[in-house]
Short mmCIF file of C-alpha atoms in Angstrom, two decimals:
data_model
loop_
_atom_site.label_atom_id
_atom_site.label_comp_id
_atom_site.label_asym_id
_atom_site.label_seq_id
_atom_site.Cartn_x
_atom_site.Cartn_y
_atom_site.Cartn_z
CA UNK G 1 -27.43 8.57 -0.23
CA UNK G 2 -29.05 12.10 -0.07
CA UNK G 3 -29.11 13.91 3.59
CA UNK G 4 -32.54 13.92 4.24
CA UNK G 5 -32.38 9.50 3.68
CA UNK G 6 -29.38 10.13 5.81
CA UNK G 7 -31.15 11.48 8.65
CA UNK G 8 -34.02 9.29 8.58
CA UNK G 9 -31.68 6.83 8.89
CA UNK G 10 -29.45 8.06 12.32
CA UNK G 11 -33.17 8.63 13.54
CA UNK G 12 -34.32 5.11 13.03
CA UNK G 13 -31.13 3.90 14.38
CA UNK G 14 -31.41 5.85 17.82
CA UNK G 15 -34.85 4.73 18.10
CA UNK G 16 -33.97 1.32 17.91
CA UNK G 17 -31.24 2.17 20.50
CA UNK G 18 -33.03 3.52 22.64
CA UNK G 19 -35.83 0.76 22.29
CA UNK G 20 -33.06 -2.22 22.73
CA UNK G 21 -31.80 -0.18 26.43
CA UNK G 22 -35.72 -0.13 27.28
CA UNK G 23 -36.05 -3.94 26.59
CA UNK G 24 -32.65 -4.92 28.48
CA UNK G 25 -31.52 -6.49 24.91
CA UNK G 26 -27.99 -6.48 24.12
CA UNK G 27 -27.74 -5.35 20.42
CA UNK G 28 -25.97 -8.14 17.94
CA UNK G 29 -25.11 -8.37 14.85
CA UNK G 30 -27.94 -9.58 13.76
CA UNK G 31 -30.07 -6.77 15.21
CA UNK G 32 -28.15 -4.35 12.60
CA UNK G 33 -29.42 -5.79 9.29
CA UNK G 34 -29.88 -1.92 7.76
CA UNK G 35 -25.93 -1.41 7.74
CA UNK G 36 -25.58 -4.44 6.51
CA UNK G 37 -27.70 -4.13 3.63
CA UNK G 38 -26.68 -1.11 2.88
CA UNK G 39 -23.23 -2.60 2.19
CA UNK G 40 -25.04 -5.09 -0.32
CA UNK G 41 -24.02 -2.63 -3.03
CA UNK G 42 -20.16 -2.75 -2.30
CA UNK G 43 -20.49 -6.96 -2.14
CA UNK G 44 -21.84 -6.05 -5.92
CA UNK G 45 -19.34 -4.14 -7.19
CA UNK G 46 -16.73 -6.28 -5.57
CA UNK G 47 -17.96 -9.25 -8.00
CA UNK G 48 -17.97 -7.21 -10.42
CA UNK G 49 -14.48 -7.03 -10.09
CA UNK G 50 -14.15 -10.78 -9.31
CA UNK G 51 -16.01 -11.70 -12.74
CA UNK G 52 -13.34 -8.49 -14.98
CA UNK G 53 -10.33 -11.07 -12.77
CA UNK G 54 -11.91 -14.21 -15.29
CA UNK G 55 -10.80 -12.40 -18.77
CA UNK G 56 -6.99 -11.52 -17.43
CA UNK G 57 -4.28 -13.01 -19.32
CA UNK G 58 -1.83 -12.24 -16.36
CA UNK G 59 -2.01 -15.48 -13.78
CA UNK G 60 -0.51 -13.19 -10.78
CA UNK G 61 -3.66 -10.69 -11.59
CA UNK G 62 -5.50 -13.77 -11.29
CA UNK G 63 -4.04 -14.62 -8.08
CA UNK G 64 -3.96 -11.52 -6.51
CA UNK G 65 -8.17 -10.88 -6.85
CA UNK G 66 -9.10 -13.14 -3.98
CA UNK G 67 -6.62 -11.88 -2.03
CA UNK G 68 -8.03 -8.55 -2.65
CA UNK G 69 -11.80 -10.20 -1.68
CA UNK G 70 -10.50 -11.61 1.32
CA UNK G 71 -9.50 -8.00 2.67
CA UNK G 72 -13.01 -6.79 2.58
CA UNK G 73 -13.99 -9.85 3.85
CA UNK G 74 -12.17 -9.34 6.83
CA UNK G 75 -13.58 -5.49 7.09
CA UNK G 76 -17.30 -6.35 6.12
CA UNK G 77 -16.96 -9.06 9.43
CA UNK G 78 -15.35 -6.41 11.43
CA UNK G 79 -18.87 -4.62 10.71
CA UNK G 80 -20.73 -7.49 11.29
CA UNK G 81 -19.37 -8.65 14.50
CA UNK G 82 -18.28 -5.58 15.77
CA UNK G 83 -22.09 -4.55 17.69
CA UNK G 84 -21.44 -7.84 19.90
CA UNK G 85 -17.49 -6.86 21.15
CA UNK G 86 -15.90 -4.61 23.42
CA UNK G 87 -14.12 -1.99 21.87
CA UNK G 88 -10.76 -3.50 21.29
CA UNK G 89 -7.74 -1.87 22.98
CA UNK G 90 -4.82 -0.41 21.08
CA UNK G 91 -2.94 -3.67 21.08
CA UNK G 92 -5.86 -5.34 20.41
CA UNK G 93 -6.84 -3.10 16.61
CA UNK G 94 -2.63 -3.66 15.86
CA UNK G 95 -3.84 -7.39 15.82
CA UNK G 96 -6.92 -6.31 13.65
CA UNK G 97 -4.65 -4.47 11.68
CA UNK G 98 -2.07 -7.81 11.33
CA UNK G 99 -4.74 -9.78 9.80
CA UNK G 100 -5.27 -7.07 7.08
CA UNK G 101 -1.50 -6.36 6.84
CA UNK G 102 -0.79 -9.60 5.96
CA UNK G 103 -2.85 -10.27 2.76
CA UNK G 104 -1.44 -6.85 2.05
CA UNK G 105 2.16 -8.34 2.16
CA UNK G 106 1.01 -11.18 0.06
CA UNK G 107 -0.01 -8.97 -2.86
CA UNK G 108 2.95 -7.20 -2.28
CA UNK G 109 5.15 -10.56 -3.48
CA UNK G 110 4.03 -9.96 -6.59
CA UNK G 111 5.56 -6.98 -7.50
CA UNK G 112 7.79 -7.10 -10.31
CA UNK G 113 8.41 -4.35 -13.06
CA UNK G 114 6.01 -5.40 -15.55
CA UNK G 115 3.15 -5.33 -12.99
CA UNK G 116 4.34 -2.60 -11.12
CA UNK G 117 1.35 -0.14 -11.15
CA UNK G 118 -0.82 -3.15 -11.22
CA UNK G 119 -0.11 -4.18 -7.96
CA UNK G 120 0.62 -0.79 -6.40
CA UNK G 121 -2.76 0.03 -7.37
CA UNK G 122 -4.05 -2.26 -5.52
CA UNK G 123 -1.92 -2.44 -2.30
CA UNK G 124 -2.61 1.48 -1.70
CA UNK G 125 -6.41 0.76 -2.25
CA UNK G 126 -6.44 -1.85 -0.14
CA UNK G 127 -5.28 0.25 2.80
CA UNK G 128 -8.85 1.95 2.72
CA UNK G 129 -9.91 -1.47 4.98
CA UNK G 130 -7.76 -0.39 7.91
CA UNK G 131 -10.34 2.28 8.54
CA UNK G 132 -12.64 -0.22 10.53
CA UNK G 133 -9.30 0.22 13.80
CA UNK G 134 -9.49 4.02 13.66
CA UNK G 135 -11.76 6.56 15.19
CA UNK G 136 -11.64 8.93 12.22
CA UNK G 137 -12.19 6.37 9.36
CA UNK G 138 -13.63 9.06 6.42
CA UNK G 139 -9.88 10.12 5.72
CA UNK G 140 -7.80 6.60 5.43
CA UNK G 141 -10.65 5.66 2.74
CA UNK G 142 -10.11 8.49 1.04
CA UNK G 143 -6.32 8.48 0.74
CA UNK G 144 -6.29 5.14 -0.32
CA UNK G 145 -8.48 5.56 -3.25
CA UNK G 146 -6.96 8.63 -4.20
CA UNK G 147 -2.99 6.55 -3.87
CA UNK G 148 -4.71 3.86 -6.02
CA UNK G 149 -5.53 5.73 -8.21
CA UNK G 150 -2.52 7.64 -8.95
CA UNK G 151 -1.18 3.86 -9.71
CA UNK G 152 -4.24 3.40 -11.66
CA UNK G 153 -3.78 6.29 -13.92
CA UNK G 154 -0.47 4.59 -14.98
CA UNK G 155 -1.72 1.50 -15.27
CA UNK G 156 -4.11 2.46 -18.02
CA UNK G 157 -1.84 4.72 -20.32
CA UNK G 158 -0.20 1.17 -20.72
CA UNK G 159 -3.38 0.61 -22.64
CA UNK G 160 -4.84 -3.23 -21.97
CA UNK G 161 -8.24 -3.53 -22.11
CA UNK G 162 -8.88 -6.79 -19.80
CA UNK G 163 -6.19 -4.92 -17.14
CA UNK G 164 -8.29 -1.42 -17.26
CA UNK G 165 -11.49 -2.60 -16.73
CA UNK G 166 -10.43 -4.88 -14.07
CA UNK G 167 -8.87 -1.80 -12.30
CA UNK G 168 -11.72 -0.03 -12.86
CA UNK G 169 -14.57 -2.59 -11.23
CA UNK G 170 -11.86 -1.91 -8.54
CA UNK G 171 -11.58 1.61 -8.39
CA UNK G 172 -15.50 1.74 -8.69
CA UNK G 173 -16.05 -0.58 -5.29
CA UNK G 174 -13.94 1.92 -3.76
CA UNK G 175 -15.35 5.41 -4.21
CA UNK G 176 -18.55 3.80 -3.34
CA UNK G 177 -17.04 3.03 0.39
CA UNK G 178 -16.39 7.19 1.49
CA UNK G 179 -20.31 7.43 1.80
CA UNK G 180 -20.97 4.67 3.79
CA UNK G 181 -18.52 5.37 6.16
CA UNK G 182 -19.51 8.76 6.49
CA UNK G 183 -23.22 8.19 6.78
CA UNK G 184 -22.81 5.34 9.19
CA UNK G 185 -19.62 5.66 11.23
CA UNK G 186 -18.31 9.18 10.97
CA UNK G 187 -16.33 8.47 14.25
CA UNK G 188 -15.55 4.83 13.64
CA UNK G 189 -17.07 1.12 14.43
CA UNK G 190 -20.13 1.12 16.62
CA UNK G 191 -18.62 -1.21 19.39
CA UNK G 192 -20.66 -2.49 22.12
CA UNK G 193 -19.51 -2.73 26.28
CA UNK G 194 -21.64 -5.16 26.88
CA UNK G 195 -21.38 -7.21 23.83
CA UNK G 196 -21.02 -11.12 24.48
CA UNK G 197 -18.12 -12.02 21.97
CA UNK G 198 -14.61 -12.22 23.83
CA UNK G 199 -11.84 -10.44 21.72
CA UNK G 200 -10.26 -13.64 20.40
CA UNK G 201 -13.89 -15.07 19.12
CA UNK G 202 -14.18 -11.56 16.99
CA UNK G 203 -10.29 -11.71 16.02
CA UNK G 204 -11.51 -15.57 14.76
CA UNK G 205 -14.96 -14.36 13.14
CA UNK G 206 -13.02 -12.11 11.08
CA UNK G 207 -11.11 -14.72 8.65
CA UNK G 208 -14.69 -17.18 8.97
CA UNK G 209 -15.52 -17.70 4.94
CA UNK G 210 -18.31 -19.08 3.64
CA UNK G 211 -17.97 -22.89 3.23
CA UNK G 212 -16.74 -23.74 -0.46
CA UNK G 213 -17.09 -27.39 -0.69
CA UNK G 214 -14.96 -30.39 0.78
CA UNK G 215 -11.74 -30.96 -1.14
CA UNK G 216 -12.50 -33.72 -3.78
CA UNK G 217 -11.52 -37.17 -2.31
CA UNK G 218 -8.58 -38.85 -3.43
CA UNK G 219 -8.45 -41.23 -6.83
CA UNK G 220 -8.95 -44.84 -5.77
CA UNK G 221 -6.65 -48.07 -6.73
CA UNK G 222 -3.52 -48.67 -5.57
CA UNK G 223 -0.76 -45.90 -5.64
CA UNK G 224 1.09 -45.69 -8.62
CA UNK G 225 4.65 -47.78 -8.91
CA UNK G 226 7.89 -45.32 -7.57
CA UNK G 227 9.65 -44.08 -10.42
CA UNK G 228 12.45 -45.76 -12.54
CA UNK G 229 15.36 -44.81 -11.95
CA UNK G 230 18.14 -45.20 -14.86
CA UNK G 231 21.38 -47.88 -13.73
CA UNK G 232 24.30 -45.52 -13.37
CA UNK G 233 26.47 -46.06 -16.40
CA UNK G 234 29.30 -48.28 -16.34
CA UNK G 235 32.71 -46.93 -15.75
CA UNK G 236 36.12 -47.83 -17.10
CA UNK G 237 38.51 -50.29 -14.37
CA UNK G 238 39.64 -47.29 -11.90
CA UNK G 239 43.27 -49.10 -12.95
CA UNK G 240 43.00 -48.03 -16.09
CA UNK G 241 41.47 -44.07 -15.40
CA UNK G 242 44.95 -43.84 -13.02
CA UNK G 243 46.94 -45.33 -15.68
CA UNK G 244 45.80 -42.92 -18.54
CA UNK G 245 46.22 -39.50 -15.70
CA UNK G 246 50.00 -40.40 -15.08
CA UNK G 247 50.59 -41.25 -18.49
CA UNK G 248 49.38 -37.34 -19.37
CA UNK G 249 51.57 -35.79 -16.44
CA UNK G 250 54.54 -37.85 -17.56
CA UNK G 251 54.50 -35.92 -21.17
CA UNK G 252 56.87 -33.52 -19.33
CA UNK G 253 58.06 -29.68 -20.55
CA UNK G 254 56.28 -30.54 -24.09
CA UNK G 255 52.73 -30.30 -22.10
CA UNK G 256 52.70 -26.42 -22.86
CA UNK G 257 52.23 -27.42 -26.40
CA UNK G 258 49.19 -28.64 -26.04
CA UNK G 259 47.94 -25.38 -24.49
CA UNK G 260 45.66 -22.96 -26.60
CA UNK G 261 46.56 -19.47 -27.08
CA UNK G 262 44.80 -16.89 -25.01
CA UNK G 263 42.99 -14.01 -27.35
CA UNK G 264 42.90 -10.65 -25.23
CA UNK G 265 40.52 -8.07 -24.76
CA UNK G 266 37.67 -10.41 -25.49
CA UNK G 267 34.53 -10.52 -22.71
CA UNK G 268 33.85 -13.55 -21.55
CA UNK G 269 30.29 -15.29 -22.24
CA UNK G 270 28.26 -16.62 -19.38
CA UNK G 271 26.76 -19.91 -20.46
CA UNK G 272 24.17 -19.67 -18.12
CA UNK G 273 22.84 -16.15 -19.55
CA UNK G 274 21.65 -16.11 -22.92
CA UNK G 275 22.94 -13.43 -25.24
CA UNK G 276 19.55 -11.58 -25.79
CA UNK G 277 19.02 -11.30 -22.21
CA UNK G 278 22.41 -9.60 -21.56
CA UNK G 279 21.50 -7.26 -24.34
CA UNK G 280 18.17 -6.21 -22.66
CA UNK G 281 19.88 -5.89 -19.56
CA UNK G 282 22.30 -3.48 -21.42
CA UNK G 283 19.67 -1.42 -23.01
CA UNK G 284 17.63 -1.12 -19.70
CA UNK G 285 21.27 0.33 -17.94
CA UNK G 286 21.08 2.77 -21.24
CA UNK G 287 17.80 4.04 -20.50
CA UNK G 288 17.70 4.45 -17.07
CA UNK G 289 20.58 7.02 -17.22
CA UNK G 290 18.88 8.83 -19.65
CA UNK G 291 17.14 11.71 -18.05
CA UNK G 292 13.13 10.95 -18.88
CA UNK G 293 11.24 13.95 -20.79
CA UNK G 294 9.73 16.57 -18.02
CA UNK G 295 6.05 16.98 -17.99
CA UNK G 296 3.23 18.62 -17.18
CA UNK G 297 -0.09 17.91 -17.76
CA UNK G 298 -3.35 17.71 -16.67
CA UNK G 299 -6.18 14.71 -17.28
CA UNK G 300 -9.24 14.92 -14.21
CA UNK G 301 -6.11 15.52 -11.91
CA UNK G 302 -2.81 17.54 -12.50
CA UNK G 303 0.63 15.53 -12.89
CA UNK G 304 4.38 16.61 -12.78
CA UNK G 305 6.75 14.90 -13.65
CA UNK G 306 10.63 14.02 -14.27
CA UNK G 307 11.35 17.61 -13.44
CA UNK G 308 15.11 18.39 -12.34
CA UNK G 309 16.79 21.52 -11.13
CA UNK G 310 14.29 23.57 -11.45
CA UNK G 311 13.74 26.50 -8.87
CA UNK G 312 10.10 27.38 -9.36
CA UNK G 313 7.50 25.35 -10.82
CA UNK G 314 4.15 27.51 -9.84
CA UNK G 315 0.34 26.09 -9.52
CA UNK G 316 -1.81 29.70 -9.54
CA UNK G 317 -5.36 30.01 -8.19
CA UNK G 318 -6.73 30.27 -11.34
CA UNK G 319 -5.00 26.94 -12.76
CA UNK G 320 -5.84 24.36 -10.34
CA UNK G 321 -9.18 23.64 -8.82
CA UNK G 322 -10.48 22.15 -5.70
CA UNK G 323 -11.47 19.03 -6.62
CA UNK G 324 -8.34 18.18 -8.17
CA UNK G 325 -5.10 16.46 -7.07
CA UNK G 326 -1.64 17.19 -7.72
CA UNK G 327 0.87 13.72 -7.95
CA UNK G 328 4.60 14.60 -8.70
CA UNK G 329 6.68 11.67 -9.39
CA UNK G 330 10.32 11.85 -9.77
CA UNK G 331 11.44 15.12 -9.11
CA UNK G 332 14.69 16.15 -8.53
CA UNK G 333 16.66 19.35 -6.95
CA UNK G 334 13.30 21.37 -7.46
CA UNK G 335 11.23 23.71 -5.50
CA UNK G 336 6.85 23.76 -6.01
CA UNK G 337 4.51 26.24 -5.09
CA UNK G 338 0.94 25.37 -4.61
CA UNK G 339 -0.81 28.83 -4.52
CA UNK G 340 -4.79 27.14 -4.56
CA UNK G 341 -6.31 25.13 -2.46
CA UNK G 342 -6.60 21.41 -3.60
CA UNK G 343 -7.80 18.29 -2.78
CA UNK G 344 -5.00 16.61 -2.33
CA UNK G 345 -0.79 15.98 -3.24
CA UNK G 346 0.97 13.49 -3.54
CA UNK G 347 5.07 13.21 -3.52
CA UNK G 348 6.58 10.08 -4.85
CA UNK G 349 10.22 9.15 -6.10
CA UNK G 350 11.17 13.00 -5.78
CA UNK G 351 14.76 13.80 -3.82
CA UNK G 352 15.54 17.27 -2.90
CA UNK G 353 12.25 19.06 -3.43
CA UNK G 354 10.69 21.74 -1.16
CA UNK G 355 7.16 21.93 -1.85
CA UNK G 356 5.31 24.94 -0.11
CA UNK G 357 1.48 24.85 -0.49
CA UNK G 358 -2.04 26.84 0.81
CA UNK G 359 -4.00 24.08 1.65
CA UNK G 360 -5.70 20.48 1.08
CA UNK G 361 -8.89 19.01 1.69
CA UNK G 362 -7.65 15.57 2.13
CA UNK G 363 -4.01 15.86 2.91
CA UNK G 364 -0.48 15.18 1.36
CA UNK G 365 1.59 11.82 0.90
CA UNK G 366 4.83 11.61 0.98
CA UNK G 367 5.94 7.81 -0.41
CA UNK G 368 9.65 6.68 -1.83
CA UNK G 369 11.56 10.17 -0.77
CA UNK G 370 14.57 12.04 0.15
CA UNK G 371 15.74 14.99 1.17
CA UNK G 372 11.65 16.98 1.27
CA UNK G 373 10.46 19.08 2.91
CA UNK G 374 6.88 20.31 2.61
CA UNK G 375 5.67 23.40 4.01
CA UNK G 376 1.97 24.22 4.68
CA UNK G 377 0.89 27.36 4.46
CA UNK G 378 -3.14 27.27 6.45
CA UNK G 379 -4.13 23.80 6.70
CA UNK G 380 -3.54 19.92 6.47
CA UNK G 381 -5.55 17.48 7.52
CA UNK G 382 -3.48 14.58 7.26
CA UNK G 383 -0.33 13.87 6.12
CA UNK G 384 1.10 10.39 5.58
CA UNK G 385 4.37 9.63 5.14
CA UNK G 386 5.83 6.09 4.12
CA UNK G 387 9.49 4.34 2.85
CA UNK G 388 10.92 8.19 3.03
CA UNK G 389 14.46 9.60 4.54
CA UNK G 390 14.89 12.79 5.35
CA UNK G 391 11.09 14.50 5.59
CA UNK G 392 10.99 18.24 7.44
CA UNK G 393 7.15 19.10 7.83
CA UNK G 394 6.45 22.86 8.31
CA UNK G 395 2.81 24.39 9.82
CA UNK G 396 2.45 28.34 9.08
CA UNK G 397 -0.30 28.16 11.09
CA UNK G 398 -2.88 25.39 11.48
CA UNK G 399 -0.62 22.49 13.69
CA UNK G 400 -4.40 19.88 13.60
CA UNK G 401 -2.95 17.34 11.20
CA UNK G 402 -3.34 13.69 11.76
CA UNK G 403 0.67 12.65 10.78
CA UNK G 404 0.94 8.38 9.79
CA UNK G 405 4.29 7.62 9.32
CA UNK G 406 5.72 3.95 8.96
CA UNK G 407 9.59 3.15 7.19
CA UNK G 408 10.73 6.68 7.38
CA UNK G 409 14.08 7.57 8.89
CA UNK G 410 15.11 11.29 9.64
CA UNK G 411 11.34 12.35 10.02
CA UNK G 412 11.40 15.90 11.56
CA UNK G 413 8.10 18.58 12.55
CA UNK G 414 8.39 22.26 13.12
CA UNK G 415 5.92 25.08 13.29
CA UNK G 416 6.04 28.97 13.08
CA UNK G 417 6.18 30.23 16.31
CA UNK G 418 4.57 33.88 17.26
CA UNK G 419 7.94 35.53 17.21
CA UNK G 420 8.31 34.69 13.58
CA UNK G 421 10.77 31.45 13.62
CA UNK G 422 10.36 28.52 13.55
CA UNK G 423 10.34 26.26 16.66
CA UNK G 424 13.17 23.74 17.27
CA UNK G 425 12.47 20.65 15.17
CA UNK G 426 10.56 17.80 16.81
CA UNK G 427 11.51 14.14 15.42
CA UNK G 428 9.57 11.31 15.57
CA UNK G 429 10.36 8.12 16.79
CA UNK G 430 11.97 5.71 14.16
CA UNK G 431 13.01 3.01 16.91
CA UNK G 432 10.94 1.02 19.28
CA UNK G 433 12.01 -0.29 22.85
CA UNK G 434 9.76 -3.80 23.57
CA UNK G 435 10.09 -4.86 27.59
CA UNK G 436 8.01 -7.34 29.61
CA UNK G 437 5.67 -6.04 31.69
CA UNK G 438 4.99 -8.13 34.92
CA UNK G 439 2.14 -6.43 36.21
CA UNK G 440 -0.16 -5.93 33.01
CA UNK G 441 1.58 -9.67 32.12
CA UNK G 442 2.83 -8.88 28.22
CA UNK G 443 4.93 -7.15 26.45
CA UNK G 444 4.65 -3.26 26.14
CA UNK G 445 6.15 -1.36 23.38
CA UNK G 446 7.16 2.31 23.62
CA UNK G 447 8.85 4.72 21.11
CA UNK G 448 12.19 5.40 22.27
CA UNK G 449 12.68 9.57 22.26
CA UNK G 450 16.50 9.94 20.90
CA UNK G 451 16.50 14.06 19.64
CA UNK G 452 20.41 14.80 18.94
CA UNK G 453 21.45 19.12 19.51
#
C-alpha cells in the first residue's frame, strides 16, 4: 500500500469515527468491513499454502498446516471482534495469548530431527500472531518472519521441492502481514470501551470456525460379532510338569556339565534392537564429535557458522548492509564484532561468545545459549531472548529496548554509566510467586526480585 492510499485511508476511518460518535452508534465489527477486506489478501496467500500442504509426502507436514490456519484464525477474529470489546486487561491478553500458545505447543510435538527446520520454521513464524495482545505489534511480526526464516533457509538447502514451496506460500503470507499492521494498527488492536461483547464471548469468538459439515452418521445393521478369541492351548497334567522339574534338580554335581562355556570379551546383542539401527546410532555418536567445517557466507543475508576459539571474527561497514541479517549458529569460545548497522542478528546454539555490535533496525535474538553476552554499542530496539543460561546484555548508550525473555536462567542487564563503568548488573526475574488475592477475588502473580552480592 503506497502512503498517499495510506492516508486516504486513516482519513476515511476518522471520518467514519467521528460520524459513528455523532450518531450515538457503537462501532462493531461489522461496521469495519475496509480492514477486513484488506486482510482478504493474507486469507489468499494462506490457501495458497493450504493447497502446496496437498503435494507433501510428509503426513506430520500434513498435519501441522491446519494447525498453522487455525492460528490466524484465531488472530483474523481477534480483528474482527475486537471493535465490539473492552480492551482486555493484562491477565485477560495472557489468556489471548494461551489460546495461540497452545496450537503453538501442538506443532511443537512434532519435532523430531528429520523435520527439525521444518517445524522450527514454522513455530517462530507463527509467533508473528501474538502481535494482536501487544501495543507495539510492527516488531513481534517482524522478528518472527525474520526467525522463520533463518529455519527456512535450512530447510531449503535440504533441497525438496514439495517442502520448499510449501515453506515458501508460508513465508510469502507472512511478509505480507508487516504492512497491514503498520498501516492499520501501528499502536495495536483498535478496542472499543463501550463495545457490547463481555470478555469471555470475545475469548469464545476467537476459536468460532466456519461450520464444516455434520460428522457422517454411523453404518446401519447390527454391530458386528466380538472377536474370536483362540482356546488357550492345552497343558501337560501339572503332576507330570513337577515330576519332570525334580527329576532335573536330582541330576546332582553332574548338572555343571550341561552348562555352556562362556566366550569373553564378546558384546552382547539386544534382540529388541536390530543390528543396522545400532550401527546408525554409532555413526551418528561419530559425527557429532566431529567438529563441523566453519563457515562464512553470505546468500540475501550473512551466516556464520561452526566457528570455535576464535578471538575476532569482524563484520566492516563496507561488508554488510542494512537490509541484511546476520544468524550465527553454533559458535563456540568466540568473540564478533558488528562494525555496520544491520537489520537484524540472531544468536543460536553458540556458548561462550561475546558479540559487540553498532546497531539494528529490528533487534537481536538470543535462542538455545550459554555463557553470551552481547554488547550494543548505539541502539536496540528489541531484544528477545528464549531457552538461554547465562545472557549479560550491555547498552553503551541507548537503554529504549523492548527486552522478551521466557526459559532463560541467569539473565543479567547493565549499562555504561557517565563515569565510564558499567552499572551494577540488574537480573531479571526467572521465578514467579502466585498468591490469592481476596479483595480483587483471583490469583495474582508477581516476579519474585532475588539479586545475590
Amino acid at each position: 500500500m503506497s502512503q498517499q492510499a495510506a492516508d486516504i485511508r486513516n482519513v476515511i476511518k476518522s471520518l467514519e469515527k467521528i460520524a459513528q460518535q455523532l450518531e450515538g452508534v457503537t462501532p462493531t465489527s461489522q461496521q469495519n468491513p475496509l480492514t477486513l477486506a484488506e486482510l482478504q489478501p493474507f486469507k489468499d496467500k494462506l490457501n495458497l499454502f493450504v493447497e502446496a500442504s496437498k503435494g507433501l509426502s510428509d503426513q506430520a507436514l500434513k498435519d501441522i498446516t491446519p494447525l498453522v490456519v487455525k492460528i490466524f484464525s484465531i488472530m483474523e477474529n481477534a480483528i474482527l471482534h475486537s471493535t465490539n470489546t473492552k480492551k482486555p486487561t493484562p491477565d485477560q491478553m495472557k489468556q489471548i495469548q494461551k489460546l495461540i500458545t497452545e496450537q503453538v505447543n501442538k506443532i511443537a510435538k512434532f519435532q523430531t530431527p528429520a523435520l527439525q527446520y521444518q517445524v522450527k520454521a514454522m513455530i517462530e513464524g507463527c509467533q508473528a500472531a501474538f502481535w494482536v495482545t501487544l501495543d507495539g505489534p510492527k516488531i513481534q511480526v517482524e522478528s518472527a518472519i525474520e526467525s522463520a526464516e533463518f529455519n527456512g533457509f535450512k530447510l531449503k538447502q535440504q533441497k525438496v521441492a514439495e517442502v520448499s514451496k510449501w515453506y515458501d506460500a508460508f513465508i510469502g503470507a507472512l511478509k505480507w502481514l508487516p504492512d497491514f499492521v503498520i498501516n492499520n494498527y501501528k499502536m495495536g488492536l483498535e478496542w472499543n470501551g463501550k463495545g457490547s461483547l463481555t470478555f469471555e464471548q470475545f475469548l469464545a469468538a476467537l476459536t468460532q470456525e466456519k461450520a464444516q459439515g455434520a460428522p457422517p452418521p454411523p453404518p446401519k445393521g447390527p454391530p458386528p460379532p466380538p472377536p474370536q478369541f483362540a482356546a488357550p492351548a492345552h497343558h501337560a497334567d501339572v503332576g507330570e510338569s513337577r515330576g519332570a522339574l525334580f527329576a532335573e534338580l536330582n541330576v546332582g554335581a553332574d548338572i555343571t556339565k550341561r552348562l555352556k562355556p562362556v566366550q569373553k570379551n564378546v558384546e552382547k546383542s539386544d534382540p529388541l534392537q536390530p543390528t543396522t539401527a545400532k550401527q546408525q546410532q554409532s555413526t551418528q555418536q561419530a559425527a557429532l564429535q566431529q567438529p563441523k567445517e566453519p563457515k562464512r557466507y553470505c546468500k540475501e543475508n550473512w551466516f556464520l557458522e561452526n566457528y570455535q576459539n576464535e578471538k575476532l571474527i569482524e563484520f566492516k561497514d563496507d561488508e554488510i548492509e542494512m537490509k541484511q541479517s546476520l544468524f550465527v549458529e553454533n559458535c563456540k569460545n568466540c568473540g564478533i564484532l558488528v562494525k555496520a548497522k544491520v537489520k537484524s542478528i540472531f544468536l543460536q546454539k553458540c556458548e561462550k561468545v561475546e558479540l559487540v555490535f553498532d546497531q539494528t533496525i529490528s533487534g537481536v535474538d538470543v535462542v538455545n545459549c550459554k555463557k553470551v553476552k552481547v554488547t550494543c554499542l548505539t541502539k536496540c530496539p528489541s531484544l528477545m531472548i528464549n531457552n538461554s543460561e547465562s545472557v549479560l546484555m550491555a547498552f553503551n548508550a541507548d537503554k529504549q529496548c523492548e527486552i522478551i525473555s521466557s526459559k532463560t536462567m541467569d539473565f543479567n542487564i547493565t549499562y555504561l554509566q557517565e563515569d565510564g563503568d558499567y552499572a551494577k548488573d540488574t537480573n531479571i526475574a526467572e521465578q514467579f510467586l502466585t498468591v490469592w488475592d481476596n479483595d480483587q477475588g483471583k490469583f495474582i502473580t508477581k516476579a519474585l526480585d532475588i539479586s545475590f552480592g
